[in-house]
Structures are given as structure tokens and as C-alpha cells.
Short mmCIF file of C-alpha atoms and ligand atoms in Angstrom, two decimals:
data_model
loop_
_atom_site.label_atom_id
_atom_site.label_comp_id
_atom_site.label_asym_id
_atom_site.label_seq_id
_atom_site.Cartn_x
_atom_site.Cartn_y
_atom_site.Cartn_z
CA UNK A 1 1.58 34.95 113.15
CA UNK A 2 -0.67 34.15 115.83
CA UNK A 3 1.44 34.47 119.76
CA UNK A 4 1.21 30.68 120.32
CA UNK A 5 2.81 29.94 116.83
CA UNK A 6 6.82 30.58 117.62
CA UNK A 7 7.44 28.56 121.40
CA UNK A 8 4.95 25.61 119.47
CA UNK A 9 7.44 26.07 116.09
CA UNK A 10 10.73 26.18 118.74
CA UNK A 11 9.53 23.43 120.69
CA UNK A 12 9.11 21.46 117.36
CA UNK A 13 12.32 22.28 116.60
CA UNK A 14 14.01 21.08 119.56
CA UNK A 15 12.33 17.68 119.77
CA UNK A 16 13.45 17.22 116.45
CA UNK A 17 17.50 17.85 116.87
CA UNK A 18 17.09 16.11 120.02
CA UNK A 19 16.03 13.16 118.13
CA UNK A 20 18.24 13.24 115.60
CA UNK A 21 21.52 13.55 117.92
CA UNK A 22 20.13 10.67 119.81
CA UNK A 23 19.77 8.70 116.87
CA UNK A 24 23.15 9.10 116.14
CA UNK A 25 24.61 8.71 119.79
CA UNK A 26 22.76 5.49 119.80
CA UNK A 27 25.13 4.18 116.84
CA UNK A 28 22.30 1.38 116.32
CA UNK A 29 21.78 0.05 112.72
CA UNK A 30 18.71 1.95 111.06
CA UNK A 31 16.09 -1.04 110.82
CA UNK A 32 15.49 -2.38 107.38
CA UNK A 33 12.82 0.57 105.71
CA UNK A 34 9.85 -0.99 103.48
CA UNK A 35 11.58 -0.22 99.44
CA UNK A 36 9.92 2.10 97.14
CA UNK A 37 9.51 1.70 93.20
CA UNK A 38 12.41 3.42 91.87
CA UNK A 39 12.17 4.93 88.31
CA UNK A 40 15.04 3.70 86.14
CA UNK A 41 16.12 7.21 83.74
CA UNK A 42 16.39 5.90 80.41
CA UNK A 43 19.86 7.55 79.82
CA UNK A 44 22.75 7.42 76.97
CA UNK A 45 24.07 4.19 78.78
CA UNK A 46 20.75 2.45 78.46
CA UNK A 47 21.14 0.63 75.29
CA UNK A 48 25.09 -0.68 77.02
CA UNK A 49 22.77 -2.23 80.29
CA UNK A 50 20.14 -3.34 78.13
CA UNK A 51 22.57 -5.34 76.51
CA UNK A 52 25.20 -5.95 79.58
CA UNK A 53 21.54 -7.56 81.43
CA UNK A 54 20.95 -9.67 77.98
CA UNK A 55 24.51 -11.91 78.50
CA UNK A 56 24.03 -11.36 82.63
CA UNK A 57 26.38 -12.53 84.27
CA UNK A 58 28.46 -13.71 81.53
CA UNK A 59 29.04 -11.56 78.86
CA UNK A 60 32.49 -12.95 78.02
CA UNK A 61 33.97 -15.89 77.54
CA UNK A 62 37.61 -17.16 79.24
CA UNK A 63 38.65 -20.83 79.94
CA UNK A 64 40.63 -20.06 82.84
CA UNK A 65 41.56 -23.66 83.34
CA UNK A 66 43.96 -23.08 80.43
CA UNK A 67 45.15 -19.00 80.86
CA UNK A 68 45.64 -17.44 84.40
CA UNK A 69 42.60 -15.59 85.72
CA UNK A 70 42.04 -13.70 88.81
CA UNK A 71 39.30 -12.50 90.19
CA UNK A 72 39.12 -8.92 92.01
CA UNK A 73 35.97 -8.85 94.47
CA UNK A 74 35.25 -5.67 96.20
CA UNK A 75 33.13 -5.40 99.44
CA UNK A 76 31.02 -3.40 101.64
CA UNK A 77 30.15 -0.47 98.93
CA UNK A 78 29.11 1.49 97.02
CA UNK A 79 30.79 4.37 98.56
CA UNK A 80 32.58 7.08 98.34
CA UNK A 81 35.35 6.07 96.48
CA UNK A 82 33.53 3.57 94.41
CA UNK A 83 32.74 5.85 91.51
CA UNK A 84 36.46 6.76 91.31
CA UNK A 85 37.28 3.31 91.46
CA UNK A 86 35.40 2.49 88.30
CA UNK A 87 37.02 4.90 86.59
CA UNK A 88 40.67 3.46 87.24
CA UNK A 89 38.79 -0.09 86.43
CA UNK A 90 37.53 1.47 83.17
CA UNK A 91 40.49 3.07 82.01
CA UNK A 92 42.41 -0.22 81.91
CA UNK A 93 39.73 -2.40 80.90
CA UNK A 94 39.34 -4.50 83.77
CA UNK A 95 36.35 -6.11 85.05
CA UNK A 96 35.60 -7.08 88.93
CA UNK A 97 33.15 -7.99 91.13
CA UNK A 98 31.39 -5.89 93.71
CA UNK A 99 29.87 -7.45 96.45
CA UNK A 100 27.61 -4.33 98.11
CA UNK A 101 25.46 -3.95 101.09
CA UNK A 102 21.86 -3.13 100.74
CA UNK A 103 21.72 -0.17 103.14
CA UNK A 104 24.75 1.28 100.89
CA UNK A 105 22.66 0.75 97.86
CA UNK A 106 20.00 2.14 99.42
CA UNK A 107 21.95 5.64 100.36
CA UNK A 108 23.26 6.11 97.01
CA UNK A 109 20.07 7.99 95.57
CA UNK A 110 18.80 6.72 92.37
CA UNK A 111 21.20 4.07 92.48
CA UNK A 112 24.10 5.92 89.72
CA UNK A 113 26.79 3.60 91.24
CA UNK A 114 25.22 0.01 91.21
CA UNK A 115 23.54 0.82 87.40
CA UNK A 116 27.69 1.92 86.57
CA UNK A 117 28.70 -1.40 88.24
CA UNK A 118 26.83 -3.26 85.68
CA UNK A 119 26.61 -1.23 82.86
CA UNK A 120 30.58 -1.19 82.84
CA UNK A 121 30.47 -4.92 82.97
CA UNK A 122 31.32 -5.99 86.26
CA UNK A 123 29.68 -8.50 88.05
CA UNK A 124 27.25 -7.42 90.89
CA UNK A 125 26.86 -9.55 94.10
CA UNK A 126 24.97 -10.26 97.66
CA UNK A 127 26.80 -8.88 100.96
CA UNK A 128 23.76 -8.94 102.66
CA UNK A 129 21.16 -5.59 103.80
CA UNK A 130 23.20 -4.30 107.27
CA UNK A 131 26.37 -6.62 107.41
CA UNK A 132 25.58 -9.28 110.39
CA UNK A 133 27.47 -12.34 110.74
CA UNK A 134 24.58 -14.64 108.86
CA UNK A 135 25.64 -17.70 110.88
CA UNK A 136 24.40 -16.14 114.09
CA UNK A 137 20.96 -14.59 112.78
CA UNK A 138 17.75 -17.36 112.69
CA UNK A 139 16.93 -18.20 109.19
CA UNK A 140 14.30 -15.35 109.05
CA UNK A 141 16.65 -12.72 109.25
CA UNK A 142 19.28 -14.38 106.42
CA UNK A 143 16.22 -14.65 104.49
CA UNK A 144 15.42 -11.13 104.63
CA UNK A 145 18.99 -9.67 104.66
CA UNK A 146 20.02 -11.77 101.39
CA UNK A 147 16.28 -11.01 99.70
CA UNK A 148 16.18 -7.30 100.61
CA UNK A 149 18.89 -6.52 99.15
CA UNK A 150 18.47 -8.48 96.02
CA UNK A 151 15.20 -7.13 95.07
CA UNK A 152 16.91 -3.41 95.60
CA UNK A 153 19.41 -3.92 93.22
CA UNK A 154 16.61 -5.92 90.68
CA UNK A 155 14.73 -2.65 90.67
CA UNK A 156 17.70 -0.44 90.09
CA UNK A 157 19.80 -2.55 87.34
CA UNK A 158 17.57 -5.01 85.84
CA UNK A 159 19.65 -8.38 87.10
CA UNK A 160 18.91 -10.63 89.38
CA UNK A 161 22.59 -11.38 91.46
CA UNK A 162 23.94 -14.83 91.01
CA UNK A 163 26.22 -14.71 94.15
CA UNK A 164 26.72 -13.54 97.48
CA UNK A 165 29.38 -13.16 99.80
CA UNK A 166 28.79 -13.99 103.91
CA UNK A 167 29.81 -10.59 106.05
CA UNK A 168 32.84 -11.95 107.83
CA UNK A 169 33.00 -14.96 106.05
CA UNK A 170 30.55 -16.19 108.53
CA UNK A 171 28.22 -19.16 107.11
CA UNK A 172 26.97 -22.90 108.64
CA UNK A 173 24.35 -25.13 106.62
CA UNK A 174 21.32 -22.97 107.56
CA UNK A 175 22.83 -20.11 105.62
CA UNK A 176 23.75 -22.41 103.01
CA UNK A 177 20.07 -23.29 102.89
CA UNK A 178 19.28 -19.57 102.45
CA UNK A 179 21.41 -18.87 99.85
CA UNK A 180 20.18 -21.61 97.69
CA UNK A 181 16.93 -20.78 97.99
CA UNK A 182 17.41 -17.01 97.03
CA UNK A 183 19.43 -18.78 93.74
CA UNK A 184 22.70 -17.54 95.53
CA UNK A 185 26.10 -18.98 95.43
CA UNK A 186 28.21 -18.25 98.52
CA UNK A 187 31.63 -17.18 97.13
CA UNK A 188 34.38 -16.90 100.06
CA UNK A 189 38.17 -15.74 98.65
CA UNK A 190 41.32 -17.65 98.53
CA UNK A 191 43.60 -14.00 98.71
CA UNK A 192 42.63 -12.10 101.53
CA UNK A 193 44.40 -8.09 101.17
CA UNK A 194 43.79 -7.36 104.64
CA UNK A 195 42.91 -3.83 103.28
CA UNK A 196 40.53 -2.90 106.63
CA UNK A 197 43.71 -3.58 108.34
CA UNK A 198 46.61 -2.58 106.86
CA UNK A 199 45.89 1.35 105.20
CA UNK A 200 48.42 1.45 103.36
CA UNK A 201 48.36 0.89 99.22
CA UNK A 202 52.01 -0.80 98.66
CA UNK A 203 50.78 -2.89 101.41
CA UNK A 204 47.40 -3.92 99.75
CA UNK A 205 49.26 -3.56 96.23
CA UNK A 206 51.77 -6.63 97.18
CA UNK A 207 49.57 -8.82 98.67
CA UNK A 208 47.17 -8.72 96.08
CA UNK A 209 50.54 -9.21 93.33
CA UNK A 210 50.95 -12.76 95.04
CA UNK A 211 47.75 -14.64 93.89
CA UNK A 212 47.84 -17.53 92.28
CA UNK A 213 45.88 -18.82 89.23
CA UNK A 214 42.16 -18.78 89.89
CA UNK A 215 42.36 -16.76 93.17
CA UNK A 216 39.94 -14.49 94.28
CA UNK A 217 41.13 -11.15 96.16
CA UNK A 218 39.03 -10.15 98.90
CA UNK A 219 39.02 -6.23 99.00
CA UNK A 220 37.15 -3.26 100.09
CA UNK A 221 36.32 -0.30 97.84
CA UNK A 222 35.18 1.66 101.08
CA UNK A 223 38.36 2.19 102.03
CA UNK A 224 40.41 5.21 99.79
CA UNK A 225 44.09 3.04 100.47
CA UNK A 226 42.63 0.35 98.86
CA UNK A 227 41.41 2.16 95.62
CA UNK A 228 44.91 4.07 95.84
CA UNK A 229 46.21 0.29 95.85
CA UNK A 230 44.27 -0.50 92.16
CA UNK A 231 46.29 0.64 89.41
CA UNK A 232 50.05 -0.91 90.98
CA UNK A 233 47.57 -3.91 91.54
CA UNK A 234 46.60 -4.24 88.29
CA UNK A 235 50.36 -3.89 86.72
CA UNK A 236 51.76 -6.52 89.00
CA UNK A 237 49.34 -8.87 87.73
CA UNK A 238 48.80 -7.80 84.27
CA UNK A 239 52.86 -8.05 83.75
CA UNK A 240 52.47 -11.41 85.02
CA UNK A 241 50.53 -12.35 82.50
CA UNK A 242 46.76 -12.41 84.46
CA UNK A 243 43.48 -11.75 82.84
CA UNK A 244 41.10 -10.23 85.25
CA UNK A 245 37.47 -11.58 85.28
CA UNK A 246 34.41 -11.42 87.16
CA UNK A 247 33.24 -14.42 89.38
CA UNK A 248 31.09 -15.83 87.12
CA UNK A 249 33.50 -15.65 84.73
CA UNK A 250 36.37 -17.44 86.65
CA UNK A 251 34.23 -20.36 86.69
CA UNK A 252 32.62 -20.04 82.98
CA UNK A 253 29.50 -20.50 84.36
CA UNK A 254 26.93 -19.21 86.48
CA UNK A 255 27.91 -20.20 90.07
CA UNK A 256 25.62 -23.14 91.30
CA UNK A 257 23.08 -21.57 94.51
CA UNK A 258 24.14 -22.59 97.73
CA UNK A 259 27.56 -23.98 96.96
CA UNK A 260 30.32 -22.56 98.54
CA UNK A 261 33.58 -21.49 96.45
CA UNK A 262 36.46 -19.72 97.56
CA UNK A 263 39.02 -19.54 94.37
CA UNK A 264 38.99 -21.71 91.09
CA UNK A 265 40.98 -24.97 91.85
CA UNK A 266 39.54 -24.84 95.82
CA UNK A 267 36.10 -25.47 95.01
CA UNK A 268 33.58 -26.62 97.96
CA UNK A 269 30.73 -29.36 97.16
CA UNK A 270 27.47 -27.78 98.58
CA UNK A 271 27.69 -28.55 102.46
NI1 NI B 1 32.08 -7.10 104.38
#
């Protein structure tokens, strides 16, 4: 090695870790990176999404104007204890919806959570690229945080997502514009768990136990209280006498773009 090679390889070195830490200190959002093709492994569950994407997003039946149906949505994923999630999900035969931010998408390499979201039946849905309040972000921006993600999640499971959910709730006319145009209907909850709050899995458990017919529970699989919460969760309900269904499914249709719903019987015309 010549002399000059180790101080030019240290110096390297240090710029880089100083980068890095500043990066971090910064705590700003990464910025939204250009996507990649991603190869989609034909594995052993191929022929169960090939099939799951046929019937997308309703691959059963319910008229839940006659039995009681609830809806179990699940934000801000995929993460850590999504996968374990699914299994509790699996294991009683439930089916939710998961409403998942781009950049999460993004970090789970090769996407083995989203393709398990919708191979396993579940319904898949829009929470936007980075999680900004869409009300407060020009048109441009809603544009590219609802289409971003969408095409991610296209190249990963083979559907197109029939339904988004605002970050905070936070929506006006111009992101009701948005949404319709990206064939997106805005689905808002009529149950909310208060799981980012309250840590604590009786907590969740109970308040999830009161919905009504045709609710929709707002939740957060991020968060491991919350997935702790699932299985008392799904006994409440299932002892009185619920069938759990997707989004899509509550309604027995595919949600109309732009309209805004927020549990079966509390509908919202298109504002
Ligand atoms: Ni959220």
C-alpha cells in the first residue's frame, strides 16, 4: 500500500460516520428516493396471491346490513410486529385491513410483509409515502405521497389499493380531489383505540370490545401493546357474535374514489 493510501482511506472514513450521525441528529424525513423494479420470487404462496389478486379486493362475500361486521384497520406499518401480528390474524381466521406507509414498505426488503398482507387475504390500503397531514401539503405533494406509495405496493403484490386513509385524519376538498383521482376512497374510523396513547393491551382490548355494528377500529400494528391487545380483541367480539371483514368488504363493494367513509351506517357523500 502506497504511504498516501491509509490518512486518504481514514479521512474517508471519518467523513462518512460524520455524515451518517448527522443524518440522524437531524431527525429530518429521508426525501422520497426514485423506486426500483423489484423482482417478485415466484414462491409456494404464489398460486394463493395469484388467486387472492383475481377477486381483489373482494374475495368474499358478507351482507353486513343483515349480520354484524366490524372492520379492524391497522396503521402506520409494516413493522416489526406486523409479521407476528398476521400470525395471531391467521390462526383465528380473521381478515383486516392494513393501511401502511410507503417509506415502511419501502424498508421491508423485498416486500415479505405487504405480499403476506395480501396473500393471507387482508385488504391492503393508502397511508400515504412519509405520514404528513395531507390537508396542509399543496396538491403536488398529496399527489405524490398517495401515488408513490401506490405504485410501490403495485410492484410488490400485484393490486392496485382501493382505499386510503389521511395521516391524522387530516383531509379538506383538495385532498378529496387527490384521492379520487388516484381511484382512492378516503376511509376515516368510527372506533378510535387510542393505542399510540394508551400502551396498555386490556386498555386497547376494551375499547375495541365496544364497537358497534359496521364500525371500523382505528389501530396501529407498530405498536407491540396493540398486537398484545389482538387475540382478547378478537374474543370479545367474536363471542358477541361479530364477523370480521376487510373494508371493502364491510361495504360489499369496492369503496367509491374520493368519498369519504368512516364506519358502515355513517357514510359521507363525496364532499
Ligand atoms: Ni397514521
Amino acid at each position: 500500500m502506497r504511504v498516501w493510501a491509509l490518512p486518504l482511506a481514514l479521512l474517508a472514513l471519518v467523513a462518512c460516520v460524520t455524515y451518517s450521525v448527522a443524518v440522524r441528529r437531524s431527525g429530518k424525513e429521508p426525501p422520497i428516493t426514485p423506486l426500483r423494479p423489484v423482482a417478485i420470487d415466484p414462491g409456494p404462496l404464489a398460486r394463493r396471491l395469484a388467486s387472492m389478486q383475481a377477486g381483489w379486493p373482494l374475495s368474499r362475500r358478507f351482507d353486513c346490513a343483515r349480520i354484524k361486521c366490524v372492520a379492524l384497520t391497522f396503521d402506520d406499518g409494516p413493522g416489526e410486529h406486523t409479521g407476528r401480528l398476521l400470525d395471531l390474524l391467521d390462526s383465528r381466521d380473521v381478515r383486516a385491513t392494513f393501511f401502511v406507509i410507503g417509506q415502511m414498505v419501502a424498508a421491508d426488503k423485498g416486500g415479505r410483509i405487504v405480499r403476506r398482507i395480501v396473500e393471507e387475504g387482508h385488504e391492503i390500503g393508502n397511508h400515504s409515502w412519509s405520514h404528513p397531514p395531507l390537508a396542509e401539503m399543496p396538491n403536488d405533494v398529496v399527489r405524490r405521497q398517495l401515488k408513490h406509495t401506490d405504485d410501490l405496493v403495485q410492484r410488490l403484490t400485484g393490486v392496485r389499493m382501493r382505499v386510503m386513509r389521511p395521516p391524522y385524519g387530516s383531509t379538506d376538498d383538495d385532498v378529496a380531489a387527490e384521492t379520487r383521482r388516484e381511484g382512492l376512497a378516503q376511509i376515516l374510523w368510527n372506533v378510535d383505540t387510542l393505542d399510540w396513547r394508551d400502551r396498555v393491551a386490556s386498555t386497547v382490548a376494551k375499547r375495541a370490545g365496544e364497537a358497534k355494528p359496521g364500525s371500523i377500529i382505528l389501530l396501529h400494528d407498530i405498536h407491540r401493546s396493540t398486537v398484545d391487545a389482538v387475540p382478547a380483541m378478537i374474543d370479545t367480539l367474536a363471542r358477541k357474535g361479530y364477523t370480521f371483514v376487510t373494508v371493502s368488504e364491510l361495504y360489499g363493494k369496492t369503496p367509491t374514489p374520493g368519498k369519504m367513509y368512516l364506519g358502515l351506517r355513517s357514510a359521507v357523500q363525496g364532499r
